[in-house]
Amino acid sequence: MKKQTKGILAFIFLGGIMVTSGVVIAFPGVDPGTDTPEVTITGTPADNFPDEQRAQFCGSSNAKSTEFVKEFSIPTLCTNPLAIVTDYDGYVWFAQTNTGKIAKFDPNTETFTEYENSLWPPGGRSMMWGIDYAPDGSIWYTDESYDSVWKFSTIDEKYDRLSYPSEGNSLPQKLRVDGSQIIINDFTGNKLTFLDPTQSNEEVNYLSLPSPIDDSVTADFAVDEDDNVWFTNWLFQQGGVLVKFDQNGYLNSVANSDEQFLPLLDFVDIYELPVSLLTPNGIVVTDDGSIWLADTTSSSFFNFDPDTEKFVQYVTSDPLLSTYGNQTGVVKTPISRPYWIESDDQGRIIFNEQTANNISIMDPVSQSLVEYHVPSKNPYWGDCDPGTGMMLDDCGVAQIFDFTVDGNKIWFTEWVENNIGVVDTSIPLPLEIQLGDSSPILNTATSEEFDFVISSLSQKDLMNVSLILSSTHDFLTVKTVDNYPKTFQLDSDAPRPISLLISASEDAIPGTYKVLLGAQLPDVAISKFVTVTIE
């Protein structure tokens, strides 16, 4: 497969590319229909794109802020920041896919340093999905265009490039420094690879674990407290499996064997994914051993309990209208597309919602969800043209393709707005959700009333609030009683009780489900999950 085609297919797999909005996307390096697109030379990385694509891929570089989110504009135009990580001192490091550089941001001085990469080819572009910081002060990151793994020394500021094992169809994606090794998933090459980072770049030896499903993709991975490696293996829009690799079992067996290698798949357990989980990109293991998965072709994320081998589906709020515009009316069911997923030291689940322009935090203990809205948006990634040829303001998405957790701060990149940003989760929330005591139990074709209360915690006299009433399945619906308005003003001194009707249709499938109830404000959504049982 040609490199250019490989990158496009991976992008479609990973990002969805707003196909539901009817927007025609021009890919970098692909002729959009003109023989010689005009290129105005500016002396900046924007020169890697034709003039007609620059607004779409370079963005405005206009940093914005909300009460919870602060953005910072990268001094160099059109760098396309992607993979991001923090070091032990709190500095922020990220890869620039349109320059081949590593850049550093100092949160104290709010200044950027961009490090020239003399090994990078002129005009080169590559999606750099994975990055991690090693104890020796080096930054490791992936490069899909040139099938490479890069090492940048933060001490001597030098780059080294290591080749990645490829048979012509590889895409090194996410990367993790795990003790004395580096683990990388090969998205289109259908394998996990394990690398000893102490090897020289002249001769690199990898251990490659093939995925159990042929002709599929191998997505993100996570390591549990027993060093088992969990990852997903799936066919686009057809489903797949969750895989557990007994890493220690394999290494111990090799150590006690006369063989240098043993069949790796003998040390793998496979769990079939639910039919509703089609694109499990992100994965994380929490301290209690639970597995969490993000589904990029829906508004859902999932929990898997390895002991019971059961999945539980959760749902986000609907994207704000401003993220998709819908000027043509083509979007009938907007989705948020949870993408990558991590956890913090409090056991909370953090994920990015690609097409909702949100960074979100789910607390499994309190069953709460907080979705922080990122203010910058690129209208060329939404249905934002009302027919005049002029894009709407505050419309589109910034393509938040990566984030990293550092204490109470969540740092993220905006791939098509040339910004990085941070969510400060220590800032108090403006309201709270109080649920009723019961967990509804329904039969098919029945309904039950359920109440919850929205209370202001803000000093503001009035807040404009929209209700969040989301369900994981069409056969389980939530609506207000007596046509209660879904949008209203919340008084700081008057908690607002909300009466709902939760209904299961005749074709409802018995089981346990989650519905999301809460309130949407312009900059943040605050909700809680209710467990509903259908018998």
mmCIF file of C-alpha atoms in Angstrom, residues 225-506:
data_model
loop_
_atom_site.group_PDB
_atom_site.id
_atom_site.type_symbol
_atom_site.label_atom_id
_atom_site.label_comp_id
_atom_site.label_asym_id
_atom_site.label_seq_id
_atom_site.Cartn_x
_atom_site.Cartn_y
_atom_site.Cartn_z
ATOM 1 C CA GLU A 225 -0.622 -4.279 37.380
ATOM 2 C CA ASP A 226 0.341 -7.880 36.471
ATOM 3 C CA ASP A 227 2.082 -6.676 33.279
ATOM 4 C CA ASN A 228 -0.595 -8.168 31.046
ATOM 5 C CA VAL A 229 -0.928 -6.136 27.848
ATOM 6 C CA TRP A 230 -4.519 -5.446 26.755
ATOM 7 C CA PHE A 231 -5.360 -4.238 23.251
ATOM 8 C CA THR A 232 -8.140 -4.310 20.669
ATOM 9 C CA ASN A 233 -8.141 -5.974 17.288
ATOM 10 C CA TRP A 234 -11.002 -5.144 14.916
ATOM 11 C CA LEU A 235 -12.344 -4.856 11.394
ATOM 12 C CA PHE A 236 -13.669 -1.459 10.374
ATOM 13 C CA GLN A 237 -17.423 -1.211 11.107
ATOM 14 C CA GLN A 238 -17.570 -4.985 11.692
ATOM 15 C CA GLY A 239 -16.485 -5.379 15.316
ATOM 16 C CA GLY A 240 -13.630 -7.317 16.817
ATOM 17 C CA VAL A 241 -12.037 -8.608 20.002
ATOM 18 C CA LEU A 242 -10.343 -7.495 23.196
ATOM 19 C CA VAL A 243 -7.006 -9.271 23.639
ATOM 20 C CA LYS A 244 -4.961 -9.985 26.775
ATOM 21 C CA PHE A 245 -1.302 -10.941 26.317
ATOM 22 C CA ASP A 246 0.306 -12.704 29.293
ATOM 23 C CA GLN A 247 3.647 -10.976 28.936
ATOM 24 C CA ASN A 248 5.242 -12.437 32.075
ATOM 25 C CA GLY A 249 3.991 -15.920 31.272
ATOM 26 C CA TYR A 250 5.639 -15.729 27.871
ATOM 27 C CA LEU A 251 8.955 -14.382 29.171
ATOM 28 C CA ASN A 252 9.104 -16.958 31.973
ATOM 29 C CA SER A 253 8.393 -19.791 29.539
ATOM 30 C CA VAL A 254 11.138 -18.562 27.190
ATOM 31 C CA ALA A 255 13.580 -18.345 30.109
ATOM 32 C CA ASN A 256 12.832 -21.974 31.036
ATOM 33 C CA SER A 257 12.953 -23.242 27.469
ATOM 34 C CA ASP A 258 15.715 -24.161 25.066
ATOM 35 C CA GLU A 259 13.950 -22.070 22.442
ATOM 36 C CA GLN A 260 14.695 -18.353 21.947
ATOM 37 C CA PHE A 261 11.082 -17.715 20.940
ATOM 38 C CA LEU A 262 7.788 -19.490 21.585
ATOM 39 C CA PRO A 263 4.421 -19.133 19.779
ATOM 40 C CA LEU A 264 3.183 -15.809 21.127
ATOM 41 C CA LEU A 265 -0.488 -16.519 20.513
ATOM 42 C CA ASP A 266 -0.283 -19.397 23.017
ATOM 43 C CA PHE A 267 -0.146 -16.700 25.697
ATOM 44 C CA VAL A 268 -3.197 -14.736 24.519
ATOM 45 C CA ASP A 269 -6.790 -14.658 25.799
ATOM 46 C CA ILE A 270 -9.528 -13.279 23.555
ATOM 47 C CA TYR A 271 -12.849 -11.662 24.504
ATOM 48 C CA GLU A 272 -15.447 -10.817 21.855
ATOM 49 C CA LEU A 273 -16.489 -7.182 21.795
ATOM 50 C CA PRO A 274 -20.178 -6.179 22.012
ATOM 51 C CA VAL A 275 -21.851 -5.727 18.629
ATOM 52 C CA SER A 276 -22.399 -2.033 19.435
ATOM 53 C CA LEU A 277 -18.658 -1.439 19.951
ATOM 54 C CA LEU A 278 -17.336 -0.980 16.420
ATOM 55 C CA THR A 279 -14.264 1.270 16.620
ATOM 56 C CA PRO A 280 -12.452 0.790 19.947
ATOM 57 C CA ASN A 281 -9.514 3.140 19.511
ATOM 58 C CA GLY A 282 -8.572 4.087 23.081
ATOM 59 C CA ILE A 283 -8.058 1.690 26.002
ATOM 60 C CA VAL A 284 -6.973 2.060 29.625
ATOM 61 C CA VAL A 285 -6.716 -0.210 32.670
ATOM 62 C CA THR A 286 -7.619 1.343 36.032
ATOM 63 C CA ASP A 287 -6.174 0.403 39.428
ATOM 64 C CA ASP A 288 -9.094 -1.919 40.172
ATOM 65 C CA GLY A 289 -8.315 -3.948 37.049
ATOM 66 C CA SER A 290 -11.241 -2.657 34.983
ATOM 67 C CA ILE A 291 -10.749 -2.094 31.267
ATOM 68 C CA TRP A 292 -12.223 1.040 29.666
ATOM 69 C CA LEU A 293 -12.649 1.443 25.903
ATOM 70 C CA ALA A 294 -13.536 4.462 23.746
ATOM 71 C CA ASP A 295 -15.708 3.931 20.652
ATOM 72 C CA THR A 296 -14.961 6.429 17.877
ATOM 73 C CA THR A 297 -17.997 5.622 15.710
ATOM 74 C CA SER A 298 -20.580 6.512 18.346
ATOM 75 C CA SER A 299 -21.082 8.591 21.489
ATOM 76 C CA SER A 300 -20.252 5.643 23.746
ATOM 77 C CA PHE A 301 -17.482 4.328 25.917
ATOM 78 C CA PHE A 302 -17.401 0.921 27.600
ATOM 79 C CA ASN A 303 -16.280 -0.779 30.787
ATOM 80 C CA PHE A 304 -15.100 -4.406 30.827
ATOM 81 C CA ASP A 305 -14.771 -6.452 34.017
ATOM 82 C CA PRO A 306 -12.165 -9.223 33.469
ATOM 83 C CA ASP A 307 -13.609 -11.258 36.365
ATOM 84 C CA THR A 308 -17.206 -11.394 35.092
ATOM 85 C CA GLU A 309 -16.237 -10.874 31.427
ATOM 86 C CA LYS A 310 -19.133 -8.431 31.096
ATOM 87 C CA PHE A 311 -19.245 -5.107 29.239
ATOM 88 C CA VAL A 312 -21.189 -2.030 30.376
ATOM 89 C CA GLN A 313 -21.948 0.695 27.843
ATOM 90 C CA TYR A 314 -21.905 4.392 28.805
ATOM 91 C CA VAL A 315 -22.872 7.431 26.729
ATOM 92 C CA THR A 316 -21.818 11.078 26.491
ATOM 93 C CA SER A 317 -24.030 14.104 26.045
ATOM 94 C CA ASP A 318 -24.881 15.192 22.493
ATOM 95 C CA PRO A 319 -22.388 17.534 20.780
ATOM 96 C CA LEU A 320 -23.245 21.226 20.849
ATOM 97 C CA LEU A 321 -24.727 22.508 17.592
ATOM 98 C CA SER A 322 -21.723 24.796 17.165
ATOM 99 C CA THR A 323 -19.412 21.792 16.674
ATOM 100 C CA TYR A 324 -21.115 20.547 13.523
ATOM 101 C CA GLY A 325 -23.071 23.606 12.321
ATOM 102 C CA ASN A 326 -25.614 21.615 10.331
ATOM 103 C CA GLN A 327 -26.190 24.470 7.908
ATOM 104 C CA THR A 328 -27.352 22.036 5.235
ATOM 105 C CA GLY A 329 -29.471 20.032 7.688
ATOM 106 C CA VAL A 330 -27.735 16.795 6.745
ATOM 107 C CA VAL A 331 -26.760 15.806 10.313
ATOM 108 C CA LYS A 332 -29.684 13.891 11.797
ATOM 109 C CA THR A 333 -27.949 12.213 14.733
ATOM 110 C CA PRO A 334 -24.765 14.005 15.851
ATOM 111 C CA ILE A 335 -22.265 11.881 17.762
ATOM 112 C CA SER A 336 -19.339 12.835 20.000
ATOM 113 C CA ARG A 337 -16.766 10.164 18.941
ATOM 114 C CA PRO A 338 -14.783 9.333 22.117
ATOM 115 C CA TYR A 339 -11.241 8.759 20.883
ATOM 116 C CA TRP A 340 -8.342 8.095 23.290
ATOM 117 C CA ILE A 341 -8.888 7.259 26.949
ATOM 118 C CA GLU A 342 -6.667 7.438 30.050
ATOM 119 C CA SER A 343 -7.022 7.483 33.841
ATOM 120 C CA ASP A 344 -5.646 9.772 36.540
ATOM 121 C CA ASP A 345 -4.293 9.198 40.055
ATOM 122 C CA GLN A 346 -7.812 9.583 41.468
ATOM 123 C CA GLY A 347 -9.111 6.655 39.422
ATOM 124 C CA ARG A 348 -11.126 8.881 37.091
ATOM 125 C CA ILE A 349 -11.470 8.136 33.375
ATOM 126 C CA ILE A 350 -10.389 10.889 30.958
ATOM 127 C CA PHE A 351 -11.126 10.896 27.235
ATOM 128 C CA ASN A 352 -11.356 13.284 24.296
ATOM 129 C CA GLU A 353 -14.586 13.612 22.309
ATOM 130 C CA GLN A 354 -13.330 14.368 18.810
ATOM 131 C CA THR A 355 -16.458 15.741 17.160
ATOM 132 C CA ALA A 356 -17.867 17.347 20.330
ATOM 133 C CA ASN A 357 -14.652 19.345 20.924
ATOM 134 C CA ASN A 358 -14.622 18.175 24.532
ATOM 135 C CA ILE A 359 -12.186 16.861 27.101
ATOM 136 C CA SER A 360 -14.216 14.699 29.476
ATOM 137 C CA ILE A 361 -13.815 13.152 32.925
ATOM 138 C CA MET A 362 -15.873 10.229 34.189
ATOM 139 C CA ASP A 363 -15.736 9.211 37.868
ATOM 140 C CA PRO A 364 -16.620 5.493 38.162
ATOM 141 C CA VAL A 365 -17.280 5.820 41.908
ATOM 142 C CA SER A 366 -19.755 8.713 41.773
ATOM 143 C CA GLN A 367 -20.921 7.706 38.268
ATOM 144 C CA SER A 368 -20.536 11.330 37.178
ATOM 145 C CA LEU A 369 -19.426 12.837 33.880
ATOM 146 C CA VAL A 370 -17.965 16.316 33.350
ATOM 147 C CA GLU A 371 -17.381 17.426 29.752
ATOM 148 C CA TYR A 372 -15.194 20.519 29.288
ATOM 149 C CA HIS A 373 -15.785 22.340 26.016
ATOM 150 C CA VAL A 374 -12.729 23.604 24.120
ATOM 151 C CA PRO A 375 -13.391 27.093 22.693
ATOM 152 C CA SER A 376 -11.320 27.083 19.479
ATOM 153 C CA LYS A 377 -12.993 25.607 16.416
ATOM 154 C CA ASN A 378 -12.054 25.253 12.757
ATOM 155 C CA PRO A 379 -15.196 25.703 10.594
ATOM 156 C CA TYR A 380 -13.708 23.717 7.700
ATOM 157 C CA TRP A 381 -14.264 20.524 9.715
ATOM 158 C CA GLY A 382 -17.994 21.079 10.176
ATOM 159 C CA ASP A 383 -21.084 21.928 8.167
ATOM 160 C CA CYS A 384 -20.524 25.641 8.808
ATOM 161 C CA ASP A 385 -21.233 27.327 5.459
ATOM 162 C CA PRO A 386 -24.798 28.732 5.367
ATOM 163 C CA GLY A 387 -24.596 28.901 1.573
ATOM 164 C CA THR A 388 -22.862 32.251 1.350
ATOM 165 C CA GLY A 389 -19.322 30.918 1.037
ATOM 166 C CA MET A 390 -18.512 32.592 4.369
ATOM 167 C CA MET A 391 -17.998 30.280 7.325
ATOM 168 C CA LEU A 392 -19.887 30.846 10.572
ATOM 169 C CA ASP A 393 -17.967 32.040 13.611
ATOM 170 C CA ASP A 394 -17.705 29.619 16.537
ATOM 171 C CA CYS A 395 -18.388 26.583 14.371
ATOM 172 C CA GLY A 396 -16.485 23.351 13.749
ATOM 173 C CA VAL A 397 -13.897 21.408 15.717
ATOM 174 C CA ALA A 398 -10.213 21.845 16.552
ATOM 175 C CA GLN A 399 -9.383 18.131 16.039
ATOM 176 C CA ILE A 400 -8.204 17.435 19.584
ATOM 177 C CA PHE A 401 -6.268 14.288 18.721
ATOM 178 C CA ASP A 402 -4.244 13.808 21.903
ATOM 179 C CA PHE A 403 -4.059 14.757 25.567
ATOM 180 C CA THR A 404 -1.986 13.983 28.654
ATOM 181 C CA VAL A 405 -2.848 14.073 32.350
ATOM 182 C CA ASP A 406 -0.609 15.899 34.845
ATOM 183 C CA GLY A 407 -2.231 16.046 38.283
ATOM 184 C CA ASN A 408 -5.277 18.320 38.069
ATOM 185 C CA LYS A 409 -4.259 19.546 34.607
ATOM 186 C CA ILE A 410 -5.134 17.929 31.299
ATOM 187 C CA TRP A 411 -2.967 19.189 28.426
ATOM 188 C CA PHE A 412 -4.130 18.704 24.843
ATOM 189 C CA THR A 413 -3.280 19.597 21.250
ATOM 190 C CA GLU A 414 -5.457 21.172 18.556
ATOM 191 C CA TRP A 415 -4.267 19.648 15.302
ATOM 192 C CA VAL A 416 -6.016 22.077 12.924
ATOM 193 C CA GLU A 417 -5.915 25.224 15.080
ATOM 194 C CA ASN A 418 -2.154 25.280 15.846
ATOM 195 C CA ASN A 419 -2.749 25.564 19.587
ATOM 196 C CA ILE A 420 -2.145 23.582 22.715
ATOM 197 C CA GLY A 421 -4.427 23.952 25.701
ATOM 198 C CA VAL A 422 -5.024 22.916 29.280
ATOM 199 C CA VAL A 423 -8.095 22.004 31.323
ATOM 200 C CA ASP A 424 -7.824 22.897 35.008
ATOM 201 C CA THR A 425 -10.003 20.341 36.797
ATOM 202 C CA SER A 426 -9.394 21.950 40.198
ATOM 203 C CA ILE A 427 -11.702 24.864 39.352
ATOM 204 C CA PRO A 428 -15.062 24.385 41.149
ATOM 205 C CA LEU A 429 -17.994 23.428 38.965
ATOM 206 C CA PRO A 430 -20.942 25.865 38.716
ATOM 207 C CA LEU A 431 -23.700 23.354 39.498
ATOM 208 C CA GLU A 432 -24.369 19.888 40.838
ATOM 209 C CA ILE A 433 -26.716 17.032 39.979
ATOM 210 C CA GLN A 434 -28.604 15.161 42.694
ATOM 211 C CA LEU A 435 -30.300 11.939 41.663
ATOM 212 C CA GLY A 436 -33.251 10.135 43.184
ATOM 213 C CA ASP A 437 -32.462 7.149 45.394
ATOM 214 C CA SER A 438 -33.922 4.419 43.247
ATOM 215 C CA SER A 439 -32.524 2.589 40.228
ATOM 216 C CA PRO A 440 -35.476 2.088 37.871
ATOM 217 C CA ILE A 441 -36.541 -1.455 37.056
ATOM 218 C CA LEU A 442 -38.724 -1.788 33.954
ATOM 219 C CA ASN A 443 -40.446 -4.459 31.963
ATOM 220 C CA THR A 444 -40.662 -4.153 28.204
ATOM 221 C CA ALA A 445 -43.321 -1.683 27.014
ATOM 222 C CA THR A 446 -43.453 0.030 30.417
ATOM 223 C CA SER A 447 -42.374 3.363 31.895
ATOM 224 C CA GLU A 448 -41.328 4.691 35.283
ATOM 225 C CA GLU A 449 -41.033 8.209 36.653
ATOM 226 C CA PHE A 450 -37.679 9.385 37.917
ATOM 227 C CA ASP A 451 -36.666 12.698 39.512
ATOM 228 C CA PHE A 452 -33.411 14.577 39.794
ATOM 229 C CA VAL A 453 -32.409 18.049 40.965
ATOM 230 C CA ILE A 454 -30.100 20.646 39.408
ATOM 231 C CA SER A 455 -28.607 23.053 41.959
ATOM 232 C CA SER A 456 -26.450 26.097 41.289
ATOM 233 C CA LEU A 457 -23.075 26.391 43.033
ATOM 234 C CA SER A 458 -22.264 29.665 41.293
ATOM 235 C CA GLN A 459 -22.427 33.262 42.448
ATOM 236 C CA LYS A 460 -24.188 34.183 39.216
ATOM 237 C CA ASP A 461 -27.843 35.044 39.673
ATOM 238 C CA LEU A 462 -28.983 33.184 36.573
ATOM 239 C CA MET A 463 -27.464 30.560 34.289
ATOM 240 C CA ASN A 464 -28.824 29.352 30.955
ATOM 241 C CA VAL A 465 -29.094 25.566 31.215
ATOM 242 C CA SER A 466 -30.058 22.840 28.748
ATOM 243 C CA LEU A 467 -31.050 19.394 29.960
ATOM 244 C CA ILE A 468 -28.959 16.342 29.105
ATOM 245 C CA LEU A 469 -31.113 13.235 28.657
ATOM 246 C CA SER A 470 -28.997 10.607 26.884
ATOM 247 C CA SER A 471 -29.462 6.865 26.511
ATOM 248 C CA THR A 472 -27.231 4.125 25.157
ATOM 249 C CA HIS A 473 -30.004 2.406 23.182
ATOM 250 C CA ASP A 474 -32.967 3.488 21.070
ATOM 251 C CA PHE A 475 -35.313 1.128 22.921
ATOM 252 C CA LEU A 476 -34.621 2.958 26.210
ATOM 253 C CA THR A 477 -35.815 6.581 26.143
ATOM 254 C CA VAL A 478 -35.858 9.475 28.591
ATOM 255 C CA LYS A 479 -38.134 12.506 28.346
ATOM 256 C CA THR A 480 -39.476 15.210 30.633
ATOM 257 C CA VAL A 481 -42.957 14.972 32.130
ATOM 258 C CA ASP A 482 -45.697 17.334 30.918
ATOM 259 C CA ASN A 483 -43.510 18.842 28.167
ATOM 260 C CA TYR A 484 -41.204 20.465 30.689
ATOM 261 C CA PRO A 485 -38.807 22.811 28.802
ATOM 262 C CA LYS A 486 -35.387 21.381 27.996
ATOM 263 C CA THR A 487 -33.768 24.825 28.197
ATOM 264 C CA PHE A 488 -34.307 27.248 31.080
ATOM 265 C CA GLN A 489 -32.639 29.718 33.427
ATOM 266 C CA LEU A 490 -31.314 28.314 36.700
ATOM 267 C CA ASP A 491 -31.570 30.619 39.708
ATOM 268 C CA SER A 492 -28.654 30.531 42.132
ATOM 269 C CA ASP A 493 -31.043 30.382 45.105
ATOM 270 C CA ALA A 494 -33.598 27.951 43.694
ATOM 271 C CA PRO A 495 -32.646 24.313 42.959
ATOM 272 C CA ARG A 496 -34.625 23.010 40.006
ATOM 273 C CA PRO A 497 -36.347 19.599 40.368
ATOM 274 C CA ILE A 498 -36.806 17.740 37.071
ATOM 275 C CA SER A 499 -39.412 15.003 36.610
ATOM 276 C CA LEU A 500 -38.728 12.421 33.914
ATOM 277 C CA LEU A 501 -40.326 9.414 32.313
ATOM 278 C CA ILE A 502 -37.932 6.535 31.540
ATOM 279 C CA SER A 503 -39.478 4.079 29.065
ATOM 280 C CA ALA A 504 -38.590 0.692 27.591
ATOM 281 C CA SER A 505 -40.123 -0.170 24.228
ATOM 282 C CA GLU A 506 -41.738 -3.469 23.251
#
